[in-house]
XYZ file of C-alpha atoms in Angstrom:
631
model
C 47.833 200.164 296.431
C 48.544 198.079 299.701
C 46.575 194.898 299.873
C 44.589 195.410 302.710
C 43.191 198.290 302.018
C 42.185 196.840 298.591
C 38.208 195.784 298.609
C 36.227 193.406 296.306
C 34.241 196.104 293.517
C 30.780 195.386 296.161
C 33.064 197.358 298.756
C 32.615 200.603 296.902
C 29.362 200.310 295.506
C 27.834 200.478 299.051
C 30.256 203.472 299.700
C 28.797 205.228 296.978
C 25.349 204.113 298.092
C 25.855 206.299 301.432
C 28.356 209.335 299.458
C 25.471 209.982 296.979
C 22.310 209.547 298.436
C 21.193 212.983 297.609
C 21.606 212.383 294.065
C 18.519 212.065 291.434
C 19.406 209.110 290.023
C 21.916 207.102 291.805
C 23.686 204.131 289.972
C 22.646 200.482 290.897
C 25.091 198.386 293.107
C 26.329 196.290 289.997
C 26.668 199.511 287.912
C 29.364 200.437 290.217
C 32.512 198.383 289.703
C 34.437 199.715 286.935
C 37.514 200.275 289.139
C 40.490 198.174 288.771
C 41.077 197.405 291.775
C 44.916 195.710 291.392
C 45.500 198.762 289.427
C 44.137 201.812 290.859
C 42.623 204.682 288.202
C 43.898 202.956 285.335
C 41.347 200.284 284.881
C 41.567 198.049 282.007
C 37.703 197.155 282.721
C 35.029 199.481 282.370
C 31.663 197.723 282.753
C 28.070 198.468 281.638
C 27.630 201.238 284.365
C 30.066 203.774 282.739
C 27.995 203.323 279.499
C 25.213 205.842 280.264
C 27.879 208.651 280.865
C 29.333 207.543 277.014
C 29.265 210.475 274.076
C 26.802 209.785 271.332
C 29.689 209.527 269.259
C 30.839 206.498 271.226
C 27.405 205.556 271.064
C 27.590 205.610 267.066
C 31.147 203.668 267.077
C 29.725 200.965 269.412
C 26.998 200.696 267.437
C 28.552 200.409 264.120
C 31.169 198.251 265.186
C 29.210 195.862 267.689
C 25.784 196.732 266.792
C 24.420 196.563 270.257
C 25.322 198.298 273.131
C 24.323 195.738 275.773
C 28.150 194.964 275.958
C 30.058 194.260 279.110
C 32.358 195.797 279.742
C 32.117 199.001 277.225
C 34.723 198.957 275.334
C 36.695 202.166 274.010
C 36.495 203.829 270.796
C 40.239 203.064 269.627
C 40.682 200.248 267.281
C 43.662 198.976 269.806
C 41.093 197.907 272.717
C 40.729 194.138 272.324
C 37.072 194.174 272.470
C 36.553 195.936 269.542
C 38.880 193.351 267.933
C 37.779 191.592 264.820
C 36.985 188.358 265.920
C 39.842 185.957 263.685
C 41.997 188.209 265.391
C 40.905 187.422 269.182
C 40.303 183.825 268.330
C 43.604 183.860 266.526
C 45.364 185.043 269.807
C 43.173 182.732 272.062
C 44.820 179.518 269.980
C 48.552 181.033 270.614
C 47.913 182.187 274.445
C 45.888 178.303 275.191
C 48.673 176.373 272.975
C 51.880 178.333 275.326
C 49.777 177.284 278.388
C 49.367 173.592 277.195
C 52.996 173.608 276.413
C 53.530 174.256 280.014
C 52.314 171.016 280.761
C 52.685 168.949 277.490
C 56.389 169.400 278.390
C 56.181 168.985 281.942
C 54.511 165.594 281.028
C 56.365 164.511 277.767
C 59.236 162.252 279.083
C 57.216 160.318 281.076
C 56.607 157.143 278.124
C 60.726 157.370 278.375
C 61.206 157.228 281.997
C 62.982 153.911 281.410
C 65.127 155.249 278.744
C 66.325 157.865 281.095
C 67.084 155.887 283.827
C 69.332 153.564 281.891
C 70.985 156.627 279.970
C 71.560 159.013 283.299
C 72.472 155.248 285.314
C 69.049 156.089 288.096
C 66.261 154.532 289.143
C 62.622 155.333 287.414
C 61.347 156.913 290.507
C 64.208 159.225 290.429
C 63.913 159.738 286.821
C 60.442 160.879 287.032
C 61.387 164.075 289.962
C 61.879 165.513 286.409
C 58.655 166.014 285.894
C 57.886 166.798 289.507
C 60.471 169.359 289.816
C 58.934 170.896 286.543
C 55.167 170.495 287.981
C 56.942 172.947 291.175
C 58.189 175.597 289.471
C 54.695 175.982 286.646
C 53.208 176.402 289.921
C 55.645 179.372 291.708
C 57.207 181.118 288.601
C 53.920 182.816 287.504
C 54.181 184.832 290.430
C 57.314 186.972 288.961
C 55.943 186.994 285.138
C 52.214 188.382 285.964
C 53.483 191.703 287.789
C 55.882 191.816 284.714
C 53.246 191.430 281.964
C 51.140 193.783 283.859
C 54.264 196.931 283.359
C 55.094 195.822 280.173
C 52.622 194.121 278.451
C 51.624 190.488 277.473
C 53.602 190.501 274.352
C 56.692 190.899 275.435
C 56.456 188.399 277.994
C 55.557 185.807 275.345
C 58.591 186.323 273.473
C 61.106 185.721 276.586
C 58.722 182.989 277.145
C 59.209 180.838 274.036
C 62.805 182.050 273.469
C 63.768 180.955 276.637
C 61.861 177.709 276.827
C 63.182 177.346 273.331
C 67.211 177.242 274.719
C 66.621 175.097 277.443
C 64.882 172.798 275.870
C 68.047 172.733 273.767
C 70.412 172.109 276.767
C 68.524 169.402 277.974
C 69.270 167.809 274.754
C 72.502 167.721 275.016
C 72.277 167.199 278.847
C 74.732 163.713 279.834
C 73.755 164.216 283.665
C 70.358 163.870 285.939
C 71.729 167.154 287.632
C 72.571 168.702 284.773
C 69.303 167.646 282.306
C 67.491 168.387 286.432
C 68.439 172.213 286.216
C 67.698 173.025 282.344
C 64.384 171.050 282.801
C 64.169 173.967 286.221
C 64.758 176.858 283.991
C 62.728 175.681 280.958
C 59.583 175.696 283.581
C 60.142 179.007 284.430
C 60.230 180.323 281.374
C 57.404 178.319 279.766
C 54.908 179.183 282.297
C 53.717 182.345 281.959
C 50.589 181.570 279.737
C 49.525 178.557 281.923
C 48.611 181.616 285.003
C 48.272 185.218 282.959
C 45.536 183.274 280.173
C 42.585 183.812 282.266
C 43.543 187.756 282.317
C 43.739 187.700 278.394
C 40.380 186.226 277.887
C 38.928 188.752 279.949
C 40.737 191.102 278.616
C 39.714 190.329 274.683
C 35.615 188.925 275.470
C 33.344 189.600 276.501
C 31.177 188.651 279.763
C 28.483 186.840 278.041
C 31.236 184.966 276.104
C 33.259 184.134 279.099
C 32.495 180.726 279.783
C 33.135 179.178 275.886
C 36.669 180.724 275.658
C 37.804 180.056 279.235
C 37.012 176.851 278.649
C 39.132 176.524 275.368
C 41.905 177.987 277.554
C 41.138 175.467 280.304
C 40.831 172.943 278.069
C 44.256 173.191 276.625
C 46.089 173.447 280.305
C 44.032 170.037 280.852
C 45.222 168.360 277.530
C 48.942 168.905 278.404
C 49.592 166.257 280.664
C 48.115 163.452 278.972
C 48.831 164.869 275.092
C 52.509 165.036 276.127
C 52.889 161.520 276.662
C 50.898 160.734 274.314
C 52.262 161.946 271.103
C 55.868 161.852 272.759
C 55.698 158.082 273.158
C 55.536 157.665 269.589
C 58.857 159.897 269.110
C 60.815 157.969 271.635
C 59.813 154.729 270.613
C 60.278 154.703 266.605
C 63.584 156.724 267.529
C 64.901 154.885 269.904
C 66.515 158.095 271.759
C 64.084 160.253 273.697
C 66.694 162.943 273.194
C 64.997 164.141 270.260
C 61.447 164.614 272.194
C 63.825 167.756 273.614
C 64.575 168.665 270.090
C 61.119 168.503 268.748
C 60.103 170.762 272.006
C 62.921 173.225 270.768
C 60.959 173.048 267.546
C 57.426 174.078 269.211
C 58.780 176.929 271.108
C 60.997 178.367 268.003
C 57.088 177.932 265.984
C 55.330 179.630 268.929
C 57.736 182.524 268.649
C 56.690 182.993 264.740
C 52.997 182.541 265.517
C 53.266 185.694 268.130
C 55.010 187.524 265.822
C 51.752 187.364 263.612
C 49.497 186.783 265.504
C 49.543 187.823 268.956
C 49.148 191.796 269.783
C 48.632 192.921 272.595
C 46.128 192.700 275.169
C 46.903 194.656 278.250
C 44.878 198.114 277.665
C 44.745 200.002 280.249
C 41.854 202.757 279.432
C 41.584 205.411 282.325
C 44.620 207.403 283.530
C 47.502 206.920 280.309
C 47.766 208.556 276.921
C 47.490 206.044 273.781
C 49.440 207.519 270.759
C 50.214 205.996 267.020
C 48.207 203.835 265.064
C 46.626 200.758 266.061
C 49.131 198.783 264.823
C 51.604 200.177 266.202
C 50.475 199.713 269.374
C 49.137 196.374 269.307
C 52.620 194.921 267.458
C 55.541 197.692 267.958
C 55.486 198.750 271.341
C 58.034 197.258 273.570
C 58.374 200.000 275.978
C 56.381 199.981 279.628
C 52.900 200.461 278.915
C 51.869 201.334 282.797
C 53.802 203.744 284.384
C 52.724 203.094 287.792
C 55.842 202.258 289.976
C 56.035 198.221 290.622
C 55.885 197.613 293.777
C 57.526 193.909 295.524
C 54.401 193.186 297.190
C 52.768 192.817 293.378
C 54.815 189.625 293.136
C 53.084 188.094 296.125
C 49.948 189.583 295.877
C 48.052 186.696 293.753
C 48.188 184.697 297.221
C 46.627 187.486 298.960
C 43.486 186.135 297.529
C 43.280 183.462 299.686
C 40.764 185.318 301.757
C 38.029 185.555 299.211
C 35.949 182.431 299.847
C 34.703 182.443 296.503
C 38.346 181.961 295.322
C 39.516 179.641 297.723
C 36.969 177.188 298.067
C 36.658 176.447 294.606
C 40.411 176.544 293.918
C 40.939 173.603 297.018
C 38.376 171.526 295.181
C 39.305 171.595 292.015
C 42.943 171.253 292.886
C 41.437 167.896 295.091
C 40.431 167.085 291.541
C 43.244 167.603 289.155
C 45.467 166.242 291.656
C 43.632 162.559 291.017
C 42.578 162.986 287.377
C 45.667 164.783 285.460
C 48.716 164.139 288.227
C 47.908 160.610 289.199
C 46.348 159.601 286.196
C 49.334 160.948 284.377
C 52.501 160.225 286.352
C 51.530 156.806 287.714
C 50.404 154.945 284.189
C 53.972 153.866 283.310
C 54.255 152.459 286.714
C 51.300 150.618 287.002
C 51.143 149.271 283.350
C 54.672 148.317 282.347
C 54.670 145.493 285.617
C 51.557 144.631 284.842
C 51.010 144.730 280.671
C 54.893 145.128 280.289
C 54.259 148.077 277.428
C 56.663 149.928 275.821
C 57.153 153.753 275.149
C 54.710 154.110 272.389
C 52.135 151.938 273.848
C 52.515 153.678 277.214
C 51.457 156.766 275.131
C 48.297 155.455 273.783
C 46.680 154.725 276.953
C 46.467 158.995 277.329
C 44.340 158.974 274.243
C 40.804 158.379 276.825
C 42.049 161.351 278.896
C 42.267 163.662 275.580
C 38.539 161.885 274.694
C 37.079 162.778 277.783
C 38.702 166.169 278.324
C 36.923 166.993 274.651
C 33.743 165.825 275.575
C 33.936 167.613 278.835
C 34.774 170.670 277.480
C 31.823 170.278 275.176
C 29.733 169.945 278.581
C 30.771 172.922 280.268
C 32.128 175.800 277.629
C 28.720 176.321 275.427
C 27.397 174.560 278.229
C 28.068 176.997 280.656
C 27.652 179.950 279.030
C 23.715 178.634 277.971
C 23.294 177.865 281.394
C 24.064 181.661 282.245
C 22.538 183.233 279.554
C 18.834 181.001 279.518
C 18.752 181.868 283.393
C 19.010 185.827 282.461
C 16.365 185.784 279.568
C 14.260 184.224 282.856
C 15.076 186.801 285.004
C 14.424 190.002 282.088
C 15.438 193.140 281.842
C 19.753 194.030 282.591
C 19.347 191.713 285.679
C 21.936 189.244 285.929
C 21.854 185.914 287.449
C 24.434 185.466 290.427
C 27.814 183.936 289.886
C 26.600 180.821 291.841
C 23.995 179.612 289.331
C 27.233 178.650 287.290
C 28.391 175.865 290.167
C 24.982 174.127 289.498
C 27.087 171.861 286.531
C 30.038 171.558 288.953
C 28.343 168.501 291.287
C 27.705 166.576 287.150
C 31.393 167.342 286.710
C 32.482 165.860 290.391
C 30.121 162.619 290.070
C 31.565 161.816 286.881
C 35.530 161.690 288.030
C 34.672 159.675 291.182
C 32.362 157.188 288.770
C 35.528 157.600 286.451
C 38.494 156.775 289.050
C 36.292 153.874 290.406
C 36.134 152.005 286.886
C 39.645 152.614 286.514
C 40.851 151.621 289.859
C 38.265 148.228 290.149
C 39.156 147.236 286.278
C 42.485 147.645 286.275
C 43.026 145.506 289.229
C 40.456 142.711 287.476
C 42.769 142.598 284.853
C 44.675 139.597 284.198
C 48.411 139.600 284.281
C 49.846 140.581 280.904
C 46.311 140.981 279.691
C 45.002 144.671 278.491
C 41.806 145.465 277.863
C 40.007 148.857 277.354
C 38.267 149.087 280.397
C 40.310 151.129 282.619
C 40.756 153.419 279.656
C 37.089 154.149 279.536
C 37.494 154.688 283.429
C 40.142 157.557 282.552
C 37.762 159.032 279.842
C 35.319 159.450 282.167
C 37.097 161.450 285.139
C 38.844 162.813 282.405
C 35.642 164.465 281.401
C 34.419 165.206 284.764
C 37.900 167.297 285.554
C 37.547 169.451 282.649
C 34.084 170.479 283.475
C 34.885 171.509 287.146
C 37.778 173.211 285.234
C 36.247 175.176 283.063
C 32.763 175.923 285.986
C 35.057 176.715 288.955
C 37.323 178.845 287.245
C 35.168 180.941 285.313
C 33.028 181.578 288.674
C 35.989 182.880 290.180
C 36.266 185.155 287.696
C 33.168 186.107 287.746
C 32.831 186.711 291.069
C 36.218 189.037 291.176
C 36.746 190.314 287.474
C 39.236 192.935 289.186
C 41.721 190.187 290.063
C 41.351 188.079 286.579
C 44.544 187.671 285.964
C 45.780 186.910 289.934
C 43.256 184.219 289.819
C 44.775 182.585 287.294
C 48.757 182.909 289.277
C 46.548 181.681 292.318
C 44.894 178.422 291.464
C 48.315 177.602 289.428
C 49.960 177.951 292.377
C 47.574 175.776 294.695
C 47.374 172.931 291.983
C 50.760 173.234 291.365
C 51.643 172.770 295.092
C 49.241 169.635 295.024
C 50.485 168.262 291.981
C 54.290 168.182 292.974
C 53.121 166.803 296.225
C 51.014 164.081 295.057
C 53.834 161.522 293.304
C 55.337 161.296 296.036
C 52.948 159.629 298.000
C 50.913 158.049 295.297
C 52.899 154.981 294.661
C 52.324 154.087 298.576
C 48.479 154.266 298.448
C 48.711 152.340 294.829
C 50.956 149.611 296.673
C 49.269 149.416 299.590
C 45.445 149.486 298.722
C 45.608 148.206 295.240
C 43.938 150.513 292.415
C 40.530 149.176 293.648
C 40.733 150.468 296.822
C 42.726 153.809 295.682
C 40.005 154.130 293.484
C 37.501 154.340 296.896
C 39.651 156.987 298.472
C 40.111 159.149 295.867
C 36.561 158.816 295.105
C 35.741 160.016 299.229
C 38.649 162.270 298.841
C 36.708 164.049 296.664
C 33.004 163.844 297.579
C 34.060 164.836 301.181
C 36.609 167.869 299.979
C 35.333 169.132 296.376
C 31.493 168.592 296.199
C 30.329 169.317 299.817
C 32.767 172.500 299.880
C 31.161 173.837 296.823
C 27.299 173.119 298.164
C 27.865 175.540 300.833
C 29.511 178.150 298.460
C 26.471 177.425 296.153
C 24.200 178.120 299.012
C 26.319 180.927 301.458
C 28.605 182.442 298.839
C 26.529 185.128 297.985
C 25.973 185.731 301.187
C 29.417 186.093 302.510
C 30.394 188.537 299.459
C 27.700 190.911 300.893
C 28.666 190.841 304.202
C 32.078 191.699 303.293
C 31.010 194.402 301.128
C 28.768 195.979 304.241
C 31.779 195.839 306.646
C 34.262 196.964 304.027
C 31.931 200.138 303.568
C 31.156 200.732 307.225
C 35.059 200.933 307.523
C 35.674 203.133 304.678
C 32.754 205.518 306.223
C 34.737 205.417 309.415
C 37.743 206.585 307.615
C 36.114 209.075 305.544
C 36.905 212.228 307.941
C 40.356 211.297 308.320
C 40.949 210.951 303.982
C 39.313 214.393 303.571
C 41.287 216.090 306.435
C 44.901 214.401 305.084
C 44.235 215.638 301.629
C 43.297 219.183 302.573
C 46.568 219.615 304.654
C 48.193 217.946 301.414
C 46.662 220.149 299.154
C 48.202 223.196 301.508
C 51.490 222.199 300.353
C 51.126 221.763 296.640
C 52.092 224.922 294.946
C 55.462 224.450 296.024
C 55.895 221.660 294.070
C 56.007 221.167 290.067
C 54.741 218.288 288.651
C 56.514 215.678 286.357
C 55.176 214.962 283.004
C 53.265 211.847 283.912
C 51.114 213.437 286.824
C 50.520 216.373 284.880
C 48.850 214.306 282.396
C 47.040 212.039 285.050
C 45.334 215.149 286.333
C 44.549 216.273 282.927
C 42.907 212.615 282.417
C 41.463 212.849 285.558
C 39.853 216.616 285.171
C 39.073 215.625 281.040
C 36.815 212.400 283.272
C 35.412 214.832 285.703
C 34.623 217.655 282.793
C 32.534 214.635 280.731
C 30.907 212.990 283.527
C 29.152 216.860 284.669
C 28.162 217.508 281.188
C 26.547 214.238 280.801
C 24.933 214.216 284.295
C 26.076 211.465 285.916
C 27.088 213.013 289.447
C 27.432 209.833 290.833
C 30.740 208.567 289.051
C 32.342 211.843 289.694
C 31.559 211.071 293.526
C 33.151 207.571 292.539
C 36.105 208.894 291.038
C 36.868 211.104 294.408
C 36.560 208.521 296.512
C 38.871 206.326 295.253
C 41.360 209.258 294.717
C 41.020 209.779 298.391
C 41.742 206.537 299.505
C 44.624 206.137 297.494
C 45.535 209.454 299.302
C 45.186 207.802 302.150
C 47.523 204.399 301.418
C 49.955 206.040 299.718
C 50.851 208.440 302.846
C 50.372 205.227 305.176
C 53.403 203.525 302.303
C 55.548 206.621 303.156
C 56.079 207.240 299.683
C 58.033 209.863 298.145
C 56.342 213.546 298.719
C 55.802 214.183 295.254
C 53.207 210.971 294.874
C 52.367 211.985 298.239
C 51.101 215.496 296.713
C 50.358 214.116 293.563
C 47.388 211.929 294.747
C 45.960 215.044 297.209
C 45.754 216.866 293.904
C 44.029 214.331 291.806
C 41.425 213.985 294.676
C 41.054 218.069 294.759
C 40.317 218.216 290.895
C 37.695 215.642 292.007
C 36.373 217.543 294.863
C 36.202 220.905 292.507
C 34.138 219.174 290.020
C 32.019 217.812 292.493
C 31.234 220.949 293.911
C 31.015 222.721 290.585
C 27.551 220.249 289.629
C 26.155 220.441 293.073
C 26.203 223.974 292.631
C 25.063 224.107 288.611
C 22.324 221.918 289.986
C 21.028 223.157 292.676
C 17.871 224.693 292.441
């Protein structure tokens, strides 16, 4: 489906609103937005308004295997979906998918203790030696783009296999790596192919929980992309100090990624179910560990490997992505990158105690986490008891623990960046440490709050919010060394301290106030011009598919339409029985206007024809209740 065309889910609940307004009971606003939007009919997310059109025997399996059915989304009755997971198993997959994405990082961040080391061994200067990890922090941030339309065809799974295998060999070659542009170019390709978890794990947690658990397990996922950086150095200090060659910090990587591989193998099915328009056959296991064959037969289009920056004109994905990239960029990049250089002049430390001075950031990203995963979710959950009934509170009551998580990394950088420069020459003491535990703690709950409300707010582009903010703080974070050292050098930590602390208050926290107070705002105002448009255009999509449908006969269908139309008419047949007119309207309006974008692609005819038929079975089954119900 071409991007602009594509609407938030609000766009086509107010459509309905006008389509059905003849019908008994029409479905709420929220009820409406079980359409995956990224990936036309075959949703992967059907939410809590499809779940009064459910059999009673789906009733009975909910019940029996949830025992509740105020569940959102509603999941399936095969044993594959992920929500009807045991729960070891989902938590089991969480730990794999949040360890790859910390590895994305952890290595990224690793060599740093041994930026010394290097220099002497590849004859460069430390500066130069630490564009390793730069180069590495630019490519975490682009390469998602190519794995997420990949993972989408043919499944998570897969991906993480080429993901660890490949991270695995490279990791290898830079072992045995005797040049900077040589040890430069493996540390390139080992980024590319460790970063696929680090973008895609927000899609897998939405894909496996539920809503009302959304918040603790996005923040163990955010949690683990936070600990990279400073675990990395951390633990790695130790290696290349006690063995005196920080070659084998590669090796022990090598080790990680050949362990990760095993762990998948055992633990990590797969998560990408698509439940509306494809056929799932064999056992559960079988599909969850033994299929290796595209899983979405929908052709992949280039644009899908851009598309995650398309979402730049959401404002309640942008804004929060610019300030909490504001945020990493001074709490995990600069905190991260710039310790060797500022402590080895001044406390003249070696590898491994270069390393311990990361243990406050693990501390405080811990205690943050603490803060704002249970936190978070309480928050949420205490505000909808208030509120009774299925009512909801709006995404925005979430960003009401963001300004606790922004006033404790300025209070943080400020201890670090007045103590540190109190410090006497060649004299340590814990203080700026405690400074770093506090941001530290402060980043990961703006993490864990910003991300999960852009989530919330767009559940239909989960896993493109995820490539998005990657790419944004990955962009900032390759950015920032490079100008870092100047502000260090020429304000002193006490005064960097001051900026980034303005930095932020002027371009994180005020930002976010007028989300917190507009944002809800703005996403109904783009739903009501969104549906005004599609109104406009409504003539047109009916008149294109009736010349369409003119044409059909002529035509035979391939195997894969044939059984989208039978999916499609087996939707249709079950919605009439069960009375809900109104999703049957739903499902022909979105038929249409893919009708409508595919002709305006100039695709091939047989799509072309395909989609005018899809919206006709629609149309028929429409027509058939009105007239069964008529009076």
């Amino acid at each position: 489906m071409d991007d602009k065309d594509e609407t938030t889910t609000q766009d086509f609940a107010h459509v309905q609103k006008q389509r059905i307004n003849q019908s008994p009971e029409p479905l709420k606003e929220e009820e409406l937005n079980g359409a995956d939007l990224e990936l036309g009919p075959r949703a992967t997310y059907i939410t809590t308004g499809a779940a009064a059109g459910i059999s009673q025997e789906h009733r009975d399996y909910l019940l029996q295997r949830h025992g509740t059915l105020d569940l959102d989304p509603i999941p399936s009755m095969d044993p594959a979906d992920p929500y009807n997971w045991p729960t070891w198993r989902k938590n089991a997959n969480l730990v794999c998918v949040a360890f790859h994405a910390m590895m994305t990082t952890f290595t990224a961040s690793a060599i740093i203790p041994v930026y010394e080391y290097i220099a002497v061994d590849l004859d460069c200067s430390i500066q130069t030696a630490s564009y390793l990890t730069s180069l590495q922090i630019c490519i975490l941030g682009f390469a998602p783009l190519f794995w997420k339309p990949i993972s989408n065809r043919y499944g998570r799974r897969p991906v993480w296999f080429v993901s660890t295998i490949g991270s695995l060999l490279f990791n290898v070659g830079c072992a045995l790596c005797h040049s900077y542009s040589s040890m430069a170019v493996c540390r390139a390709f080992n980024a590319f192919f460790i970063s696929p978890a680090i973008a895609i794990g927000s899609g897998v947690v939405v894909e496996t929980y539920f809503k009302r658990q959304r918040g603790k397990y996005m923040g163990i996922w955010t949690l683990l992309v936070t600990l990279g950086p400073p675990a990395g150095p951390f633990f790695m200090g130790f290696v290349g100090y006690q063995t005196g060659n920080y070659r084998w910090i590669y090796w022990i990587l090598a080790m990680v990624n050949g362990l990760q591989f095993i762990c998948y193998i055992f633990f990590g099915p797969e998560t990408r179910y698509i439940r509306q328009g494809v056929r799932h056959a064999g056992s559960a296991f079988k599909q969850e560990f033994l299929t290796f064959k595209r899983i979405d037969p929908m052709p992949l289009d280039p644009w899908e490997f851009l598309h995650p920056l398309s979402l730049v004109r959401y404002a309640s994905i942008l804004v929060p992505t610019l300030a909490y990239t504001i945020v990493f960029g001074f709490t995990s990049v600069l905190l991260t990158v710039e310790i060797p250089q500022l402590f080895v002049p001044k406390f003249g430390f070696n590898p491994q105690q270069i390393g311990l001075q990361f243990l406050g950031m693990i501390v405080g990203s811990l205690i943050g986490e603490q803060l704002a995963g249970r936190g978070s979710d309480f928050w949420m959950n205490k505000r909808a008891r208030k509120m009774g009934g299925d009512r909801r509170p709006p995404a925005e009551h979430r960003l009401w623990l963001s300004y606790g998580g922004f006033l404790l990394t300025m209070v943080g950088l400020l201890v670090f960046g007045i103590r540190l420069e109190q410090a006497p020459q060649g004299h340590w003491n814990v203080t700026p440490i405690v400074g770093i535990a506090i941001a530290a703690a402060g980043n990961q709950v703006v993490t864990t709050v910003i991300v999960t409300y852009a989530v919330d707010c767009h559940t239909e582009h989960a896993a493109s919010i995820g490539v998005f903010v990657n790419v944004i703080r990955s962009t900032w974070g390759f950015i920032g060394p490079f100008w870092f050292p100047d502000m260090l050098a020429g304000l002193g930590p006490s005064g960097s301290g001051g900026v980034m602390a303005g930095v932020i208050f002027a371009c994180s926290w005020l930002p976010i106030a007028l989300l917190h107070w507009r944002g809800e705002g703005w996403r109904d105002r783009k739903a009501a011009v969104s549906a005004q448009e599609a109104q406009a255009e409504y003539p047109n999509m009916i008149t294109s598919a009736e010349r369409l449908q003119q044409a059909l006969d002529s035509f035979l269908w391939d195997h894969r339409l044939l059984q989208q139309r039978k999916a499609a008419f087996e939707n249709c047949e079950h919605e009439r029985v069960a009375g809900e007119q109104a999703l049957i309207f739903e499902h022909a309006a979105l038929a249409v206007r893919e009708a409508l974008v595919v002709a305006q692609q100039q695709t091939t005819r047989n799509e072309y024809l395909a989609k005018g038929k899809q919206y006709r079975e629609c149309l028929s089954c429409c027509t058939l209740t009105e007239q069964q119900e008529a009076p």
